[in-house]
Amino acid sequence: MRHDGRLANQLRPIKVQRYFTTAAPGSVLISAGKTTLLCTASIDTAVPPWKAHLPPDQLTGWLTAEYCMLPGSTAPRKRREREKVDGRSTEIQRLIGRSLRAALDFKALGPRTITIDCDVLEADGGTRTLAITGGFIALADALATIAGDVDLSRVVKHSIAAVSVGVSNEVPVLDLDYVEDSAAEVDMNVVMTGGGLFIEVQGTAEGTPFSQDFLDSQLALAKEGIAQLTRIQRDSLGENWPMDKNSSN
Amino acid sequence: MRHDGRLANQLRPIKVQRYFTTAAPGSVLISAGKTTLLCTASIDTAVPPWKAHLPPDQLTGWLTAEYCMLPGSTAPRKRREREKVDGRSTEIQRLIGRSLRAALDFKALGPRTITIDCDVLEADGGTRTLAITGGFIALADALATIAGDVDLSRVVKHSIAAVSVGVSNEVPVLDLDYVEDSAAEVDMNVVMTGGGLFIEVQGTAEGTPFSQDFLDSQLALAKEGIAQLTRIQRDSLGENWPMDKNSSN
Amino acid sequence: MRHDGRLANQLRPIKVQRYFTTAAPGSVLISAGKTTLLCTASIDTAVPPWKAHLPPDQLTGWLTAEYCMLPGSTAPRKRREREKVDGRSTEIQRLIGRSLRAALDFKALGPRTITIDCDVLEADGGTRTLAITGGFIALADALATIAGDVDLSRVVKHSIAAVSVGVSNEVPVLDLDYVEDSAAEVDMNVVMTGGGLFIEVQGTAEGTPFSQDFLDSQLALAKEGIAQLTRIQRDSLGENWPMDKNSSN
Amino acid sequence: MRHDGRLANQLRPIKVQRYFTTAAPGSVLISAGKTTLLCTASIDTAVPPWKAHLPPDQLTGWLTAEYCMLPGSTAPRKRREREKVDGRSTEIQRLIGRSLRAALDFKALGPRTITIDCDVLEADGGTRTLAITGGFIALADALATIAGDVDLSRVVKHSIAAVSVGVSNEVPVLDLDYVEDSAAEVDMNVVMTGGGLFIEVQGTAEGTPFSQDFLDSQLALAKEGIAQLTRIQRDSLGENWPMDKNSSN
Amino acid sequence: MRHDGRLANQLRPIKVQRYFTTAAPGSVLISAGKTTLLCTASIDTAVPPWKAHLPPDQLTGWLTAEYCMLPGSTAPRKRREREKVDGRSTEIQRLIGRSLRAALDFKALGPRTITIDCDVLEADGGTRTLAITGGFIALADALATIAGDVDLSRVVKHSIAAVSVGVSNEVPVLDLDYVEDSAAEVDMNVVMTGGGLFIEVQGTAEGTPFSQDFLDSQLALAKEGIAQLTRIQRDSLGENWPMDKNSSN
Amino acid sequence: MRHDGRLANQLRPIKVQRYFTTAAPGSVLISAGKTTLLCTASIDTAVPPWKAHLPPDQLTGWLTAEYCMLPGSTAPRKRREREKVDGRSTEIQRLIGRSLRAALDFKALGPRTITIDCDVLEADGGTRTLAITGGFIALADALATIAGDVDLSRVVKHSIAAVSVGVSNEVPVLDLDYVEDSAAEVDMNVVMTGGGLFIEVQGTAEGTPFSQDFLDSQLALAKEGIAQLTRIQRDSLGENWPMDKNSSN
């Protein structure tokens, strides 16, 4: 039994509120238990500077992500990242960017830069994976606004979701909250497509090295979680669910 | 008639959601029309470093504020302030800090540092004044959590609210949104106590210098707005409204 | 009686030395008592980068200001702002820039960027208002050097001066020095045109909120000071006084 | 057949030169083909600042790592990281630090801070894994210098090595060089103990999501590489090989 | 004949105005032709942080210097050094600090930190040497204010002055202005004691390498200049000339 | 007798290893005793930004240098220069750049930017002079790679070497190591051409001012050292020694 009564393979309650703000075309308030993020997706018709000198036929699009914890998202208050980005945020936003880029065909997207901003309003464990799961929803809503200009069935190759797994009281459990995460011996974040393939596997032994068997059992648990999250994404997005436009997925 | 149908002396609809997150003792989601902020108030028992060397009897408290616009709060997306704070944010957060410090008796507060974080989730004009109005609510909720340790009737000297006024189509109007603000000839931000006294008056001629008569009419309009905002603060806070504990206000 | 023997409505002695240096077209050493600034005005024929992409007919000019206290201007020595600008300087230089921009018609100025540098050589209160008053003189001298290329009677819309007012020993007084400023309950900075209209009013209750009557009496005092400062500017500038070229002021 | 003639499970030639410099107690020049790093290990008897306030019995040691590519290590020259650390370096040095910390029992180490500096002299793929493999050798040499003060058989829990695996021409291959890495669909870095357990698994789909079977075959290949690297570490270190002092490994 | 009519061994007219400001104990406005600097000297009773942990008998004093060109000191305007110090300023202020430290016996000075701030109000060549010459005068005035606490005859070991020499139209000349400096093949800055010994010699071939004979003739010219500057320093300082208190110089 | 048994005019053993890495066209590992540097030379066909707007016939080349001490190069470990460059490094790399620029005719080089990176692997005194001596070798190797595109006999005007001299136990000695340097009263760095002319002379009295005679004896010693270093450069470079291509040297 987990400290909050969940089963080992049970996610925290997920709430999704689309169009939470209106300035960005994708704006999703997503929470898993007390972990809450605002994920916005913006589309800019400028290609990133480091692609600007390419010949027109290579002027494909790009997606970049930024991750930031608001100071009031933790107790005690977290110092605001204003003069330099801390290493953890850098590592996390690179993971979010890589993961969501795997969803897209940038040639089909054309010369556009998408930015996914993931701001943590409250942090109770699992912020980086929730950022990916919620970021995909914001991305889908933003892409829907340019459906007249691009072929979404080609732009979106996969749906993407992410979840953490770990060991609590010697039992592998899904979607750790802060209490569980702090005590876990192994911290594993798994990013997968809705179709059940891996995009990124990051497993770190916090204290005790782990075996292949252990890794396999963790990944099996992650797959269960990803399947649930994919259903939640699909239900939330409704007609904006991009996979329905893409028969190859 | 204003472009959104409001009367000259009419505020935008104000919505207040207290305890929006739970890590910080004060956490208020406040919106005026489409302008939306998350204001959190944190209390730290350490005095700020620049007071740390004072003798114990001068170890009074302090309040500081930070203001930041999230990148997705505007269209086009605003570059994240991560490597340096922009001048506008600096100016605004200094105003918020000065204004909310006017509410407090720091000797009665004792050696504590309160931080008010005002993060703009969506910006449609009037973010700095809404930050003050919402920040006061978050401050009151945070102070309520230390009511057993300090005498709140002495700590809180005034309630504080703020509003903007300006001229649209040659008529002075209250609480300008972005469209009105962009076209306004004069930009005035007024911070007042619930008791009707001024804490800060900032009037800037954007194009045409203004006269004393004009200033007077603007301030009269601001007073009307502050009275309404004070009622909203009182109604939102309910039993946490600190003025009821303070017979001198 | 004030601590230095001045009357309530008396400015400190103002000294103005034009062409103090020769590299910049405007270079004014200005002092009010012991507060001393060097204000230089430079003119660059490049428009600022954020205007560079506008169509030619919108390529109007711009004015920007920088404010800095030299380390030796205070006792104890002030740490040099070299790796980051402090918040107070940012706030002050934004005020100086806004105030002096109100003097100019940027369409008539054409595609030029004027920079006003206000470096405080000695600080004894009132540096920000003296920066505006002295900065206008430097601006006028710099503009005189391009009189052959622009129509100065159209470029300069107003003369600009600024002064502080406050309360000392419960009496409203003009042009506070550091001793008075440190003890003042209200700090008000007023920027006006030579014609007696307001450009910026900034009043801050340092401790005690203030009433409309109080505000009015302060502004009346400020108007007296501005009138004196405008005469000093006019007398100093002599034939470079731009208002004589502009019958509409 | 790989472009350089290696078999799929063949490492590049590894050269290790210990005591390459003498200022740091551990100093290892390590190369894998043309990838060359200087790994130095320094020991400081000060605990890190964020541990300094702990009670004496919690004043355990710490290990931190820094990773940097010298400008001349690539063609074209890489801009020197001097004003800000780039995101990739941050991510890599966090991986190196986590991996080598897994080797140590910080309670047995006592209040010491070890810093592993990994400077890339030439980069031809696989710099982060070679930094870990070489960093462990430098760490062992540095620890040998304090063998009189600590019980090395308790301080060192595991030997640590790392290797990359990926797919080239649809065949899983070990230890990719830059040419192979640039074309690889999946990039996987694996950190293991000499005893064959995982410390960190990081697999990223650069283009094509991957399956569980694929993951398994990659990890099998990695294990072969780690076994070879562990032998090389042991042979290089000779009597400084810390595992011989630790019967539990 | 030089372009401004000076003889080869003739300095530009030197003007010295002591006590130009009053916040710092030493404050000297010094000009050589159109090159003008404000040199202030401040004394802090705190030893620098990197000496703070020394045993009391090693808690000697220190002197540090900062050099900065104001933006309006050149045409076109020089970008303000506010976010990073440029390399040239760093190099110059290190030279000023080394040179003036040679004047002092820090053991006799005791635990005090002196800061010399050299701000260039107008730059027409020779700013670094004038900073040293003027900085020494400010230093002497500042030291005079602590004459009751230290033995100045022991604190000040030497008077220090500096001058530039170079070649103009193939003739060695003293004290180059900007026009001469820009065309000079060799740039040499010489710092000497009033007693005629060298503190620092910096000779740089800008284009053509130079011989020993050439070096000798340049140094002879520099000695003439230093002798004149020393007399000017002595005459300016009057009874604050520290050498009169020190029979060993 | 010197502490390491050298004669007063004897260099430390110099070792040169060319092509130490292969990414940069010039890559030299050079050591003098225990002082070891990696000097790489890269050639970029872009002119530096501040020359980019010049007319084509003024689009000459440029050379810039960077100097950095690796953290493990000293004991105790030196903090990595990552967020700001320290003043000493700035000063040194400006010296290296000036010195090596004196070797080249930038008009003959054409629009190319050469960067010399000097990274100190181990520091035992004399790093800046060894950087110049080794940097010249790397420069020569890099230039050899473009011999088909430029006329090297015109590009390279001089060979350049550098050495330090100082006083140890009251005797002038050549090429001080760290122990000697720390105790030296005068620190002098001399940069010369292979033809025996001066490029840069920097002499600093660390404690005792020095006389002309002293300067002369130091420079004589430096000339001996430069002659030896020039022979070493020539022998190392073999057919890449650029002076053999240039009959005018």
PDB file of N, CA and C in Angstrom, chain C residues 209-231:
ATOM      1  N   PRO C 209       0.561  57.146   4.668  1.00  0.00           N
ATOM      2  CA  PRO C 209      -0.223  57.453   3.467  1.00  0.00           C
ATOM      3  C   PRO C 209      -0.646  58.914   3.484  1.00  0.00           C
ATOM      4  N   PHE C 210      -0.880  59.459   2.306  1.00  0.00           N
ATOM      5  CA  PHE C 210      -1.161  60.901   2.249  1.00  0.00           C
ATOM      6  C   PHE C 210      -2.488  61.164   1.552  1.00  0.00           C
ATOM      7  N   SER C 211      -2.997  62.384   1.815  1.00  0.00           N
ATOM      8  CA  SER C 211      -4.331  62.748   1.322  1.00  0.00           C
ATOM      9  C   SER C 211      -4.233  63.596   0.058  1.00  0.00           C
ATOM     10  N   GLN C 212      -5.371  63.824  -0.549  1.00  0.00           N
ATOM     11  CA  GLN C 212      -5.437  64.670  -1.741  1.00  0.00           C
ATOM     12  C   GLN C 212      -4.967  66.090  -1.426  1.00  0.00           C
ATOM     13  N   ASP C 213      -5.364  66.619  -0.277  1.00  0.00           N
ATOM     14  CA  ASP C 213      -4.926  67.978   0.077  1.00  0.00           C
ATOM     15  C   ASP C 213      -3.413  68.055   0.145  1.00  0.00           C
ATOM     16  N   PHE C 214      -2.857  67.046   0.775  1.00  0.00           N
ATOM     17  CA  PHE C 214      -1.418  67.031   0.894  1.00  0.00           C
ATOM     18  C   PHE C 214      -0.770  67.000  -0.483  1.00  0.00           C
ATOM     19  N   LEU C 215      -1.281  66.149  -1.352  1.00  0.00           N
ATOM     20  CA  LEU C 215      -0.756  66.045  -2.710  1.00  0.00           C
ATOM     21  C   LEU C 215      -0.808  67.404  -3.402  1.00  0.00           C
ATOM     22  N   ASP C 216      -1.932  68.096  -3.230  1.00  0.00           N
ATOM     23  CA  ASP C 216      -2.083  69.396  -3.884  1.00  0.00           C
ATOM     24  C   ASP C 216      -1.043  70.403  -3.400  1.00  0.00           C
ATOM     25  N   SER C 217      -0.811  70.429  -2.087  1.00  0.00           N
ATOM     26  CA  SER C 217       0.152  71.415  -1.575  1.00  0.00           C
ATOM     27  C   SER C 217       1.563  71.083  -2.051  1.00  0.00           C
ATOM     28  N   GLN C 218       1.855  69.804  -2.151  1.00  0.00           N
ATOM     29  CA  GLN C 218       3.169  69.408  -2.646  1.00  0.00           C
ATOM     30  C   GLN C 218       3.358  69.834  -4.104  1.00  0.00           C
ATOM     31  N   LEU C 219       2.323  69.618  -4.891  1.00  0.00           N
ATOM     32  CA  LEU C 219       2.438  69.951  -6.310  1.00  0.00           C
ATOM     33  C   LEU C 219       2.571  71.451  -6.510  1.00  0.00           C
ATOM     34  N   ALA C 220       1.902  72.226  -5.660  1.00  0.00           N
ATOM     35  CA  ALA C 220       2.019  73.685  -5.768  1.00  0.00           C
ATOM     36  C   ALA C 220       3.463  74.110  -5.526  1.00  0.00           C
ATOM     37  N   LEU C 221       4.081  73.498  -4.526  1.00  0.00           N
ATOM     38  CA  LEU C 221       5.471  73.805  -4.220  1.00  0.00           C
ATOM     39  C   LEU C 221       6.376  73.402  -5.389  1.00  0.00           C
ATOM     40  N   ALA C 222       6.084  72.250  -5.953  1.00  0.00           N
ATOM     41  CA  ALA C 222       6.892  71.780  -7.080  1.00  0.00           C
ATOM     42  C   ALA C 222       6.815  72.764  -8.243  1.00  0.00           C
ATOM     43  N   LYS C 223       5.612  73.291  -8.481  1.00  0.00           N
ATOM     44  CA  LYS C 223       5.463  74.242  -9.599  1.00  0.00           C
ATOM     45  C   LYS C 223       6.362  75.460  -9.409  1.00  0.00           C
ATOM     46  N   GLU C 224       6.445  75.943  -8.170  1.00  0.00           N
ATOM     47  CA  GLU C 224       7.351  77.069  -7.900  1.00  0.00           C
ATOM     48  C   GLU C 224       8.786  76.713  -8.256  1.00  0.00           C
ATOM     49  N   GLY C 225       9.182  75.540  -7.834  1.00  0.00           N
ATOM     50  CA  GLY C 225      10.564  75.118  -8.105  1.00  0.00           C
ATOM     51  C   GLY C 225      10.832  74.977  -9.588  1.00  0.00           C
ATOM     52  N   ILE C 226       9.872  74.383 -10.308  1.00  0.00           N
ATOM     53  CA  ILE C 226      10.063  74.190 -11.750  1.00  0.00           C
ATOM     54  C   ILE C 226      10.203  75.535 -12.462  1.00  0.00           C
ATOM     55  N   ALA C 227       9.425  76.511 -12.023  1.00  0.00           N
ATOM     56  CA  ALA C 227       9.501  77.831 -12.665  1.00  0.00           C
ATOM     57  C   ALA C 227      10.907  78.406 -12.494  1.00  0.00           C
ATOM     58  N   GLN C 228      11.459  78.268 -11.283  1.00  0.00           N
ATOM     59  CA  GLN C 228      12.823  78.768 -11.053  1.00  0.00           C
ATOM     60  C   GLN C 228      13.840  78.003 -11.907  1.00  0.00           C
ATOM     61  N   LEU C 229      13.683  76.696 -11.948  1.00  0.00           N
ATOM     62  CA  LEU C 229      14.643  75.875 -12.703  1.00  0.00           C
ATOM     63  C   LEU C 229      14.564  76.189 -14.193  1.00  0.00           C
ATOM     64  N   THR C 230      13.369  76.451 -14.681  1.00  0.00           N
ATOM     65  CA  THR C 230      13.216  76.786 -16.095  1.00  0.00           C
ATOM     66  C   THR C 230      13.950  78.091 -16.415  1.00  0.00           C
ATOM     67  N   ARG C 231      13.861  79.059 -15.492  1.00  0.00           N
ATOM     68  CA  ARG C 231      14.609  80.314 -15.712  1.00  0.00           C
ATOM     69  C   ARG C 231      16.112  80.057 -15.739  1.00  0.00           C
TER      70      ARG C 231
END
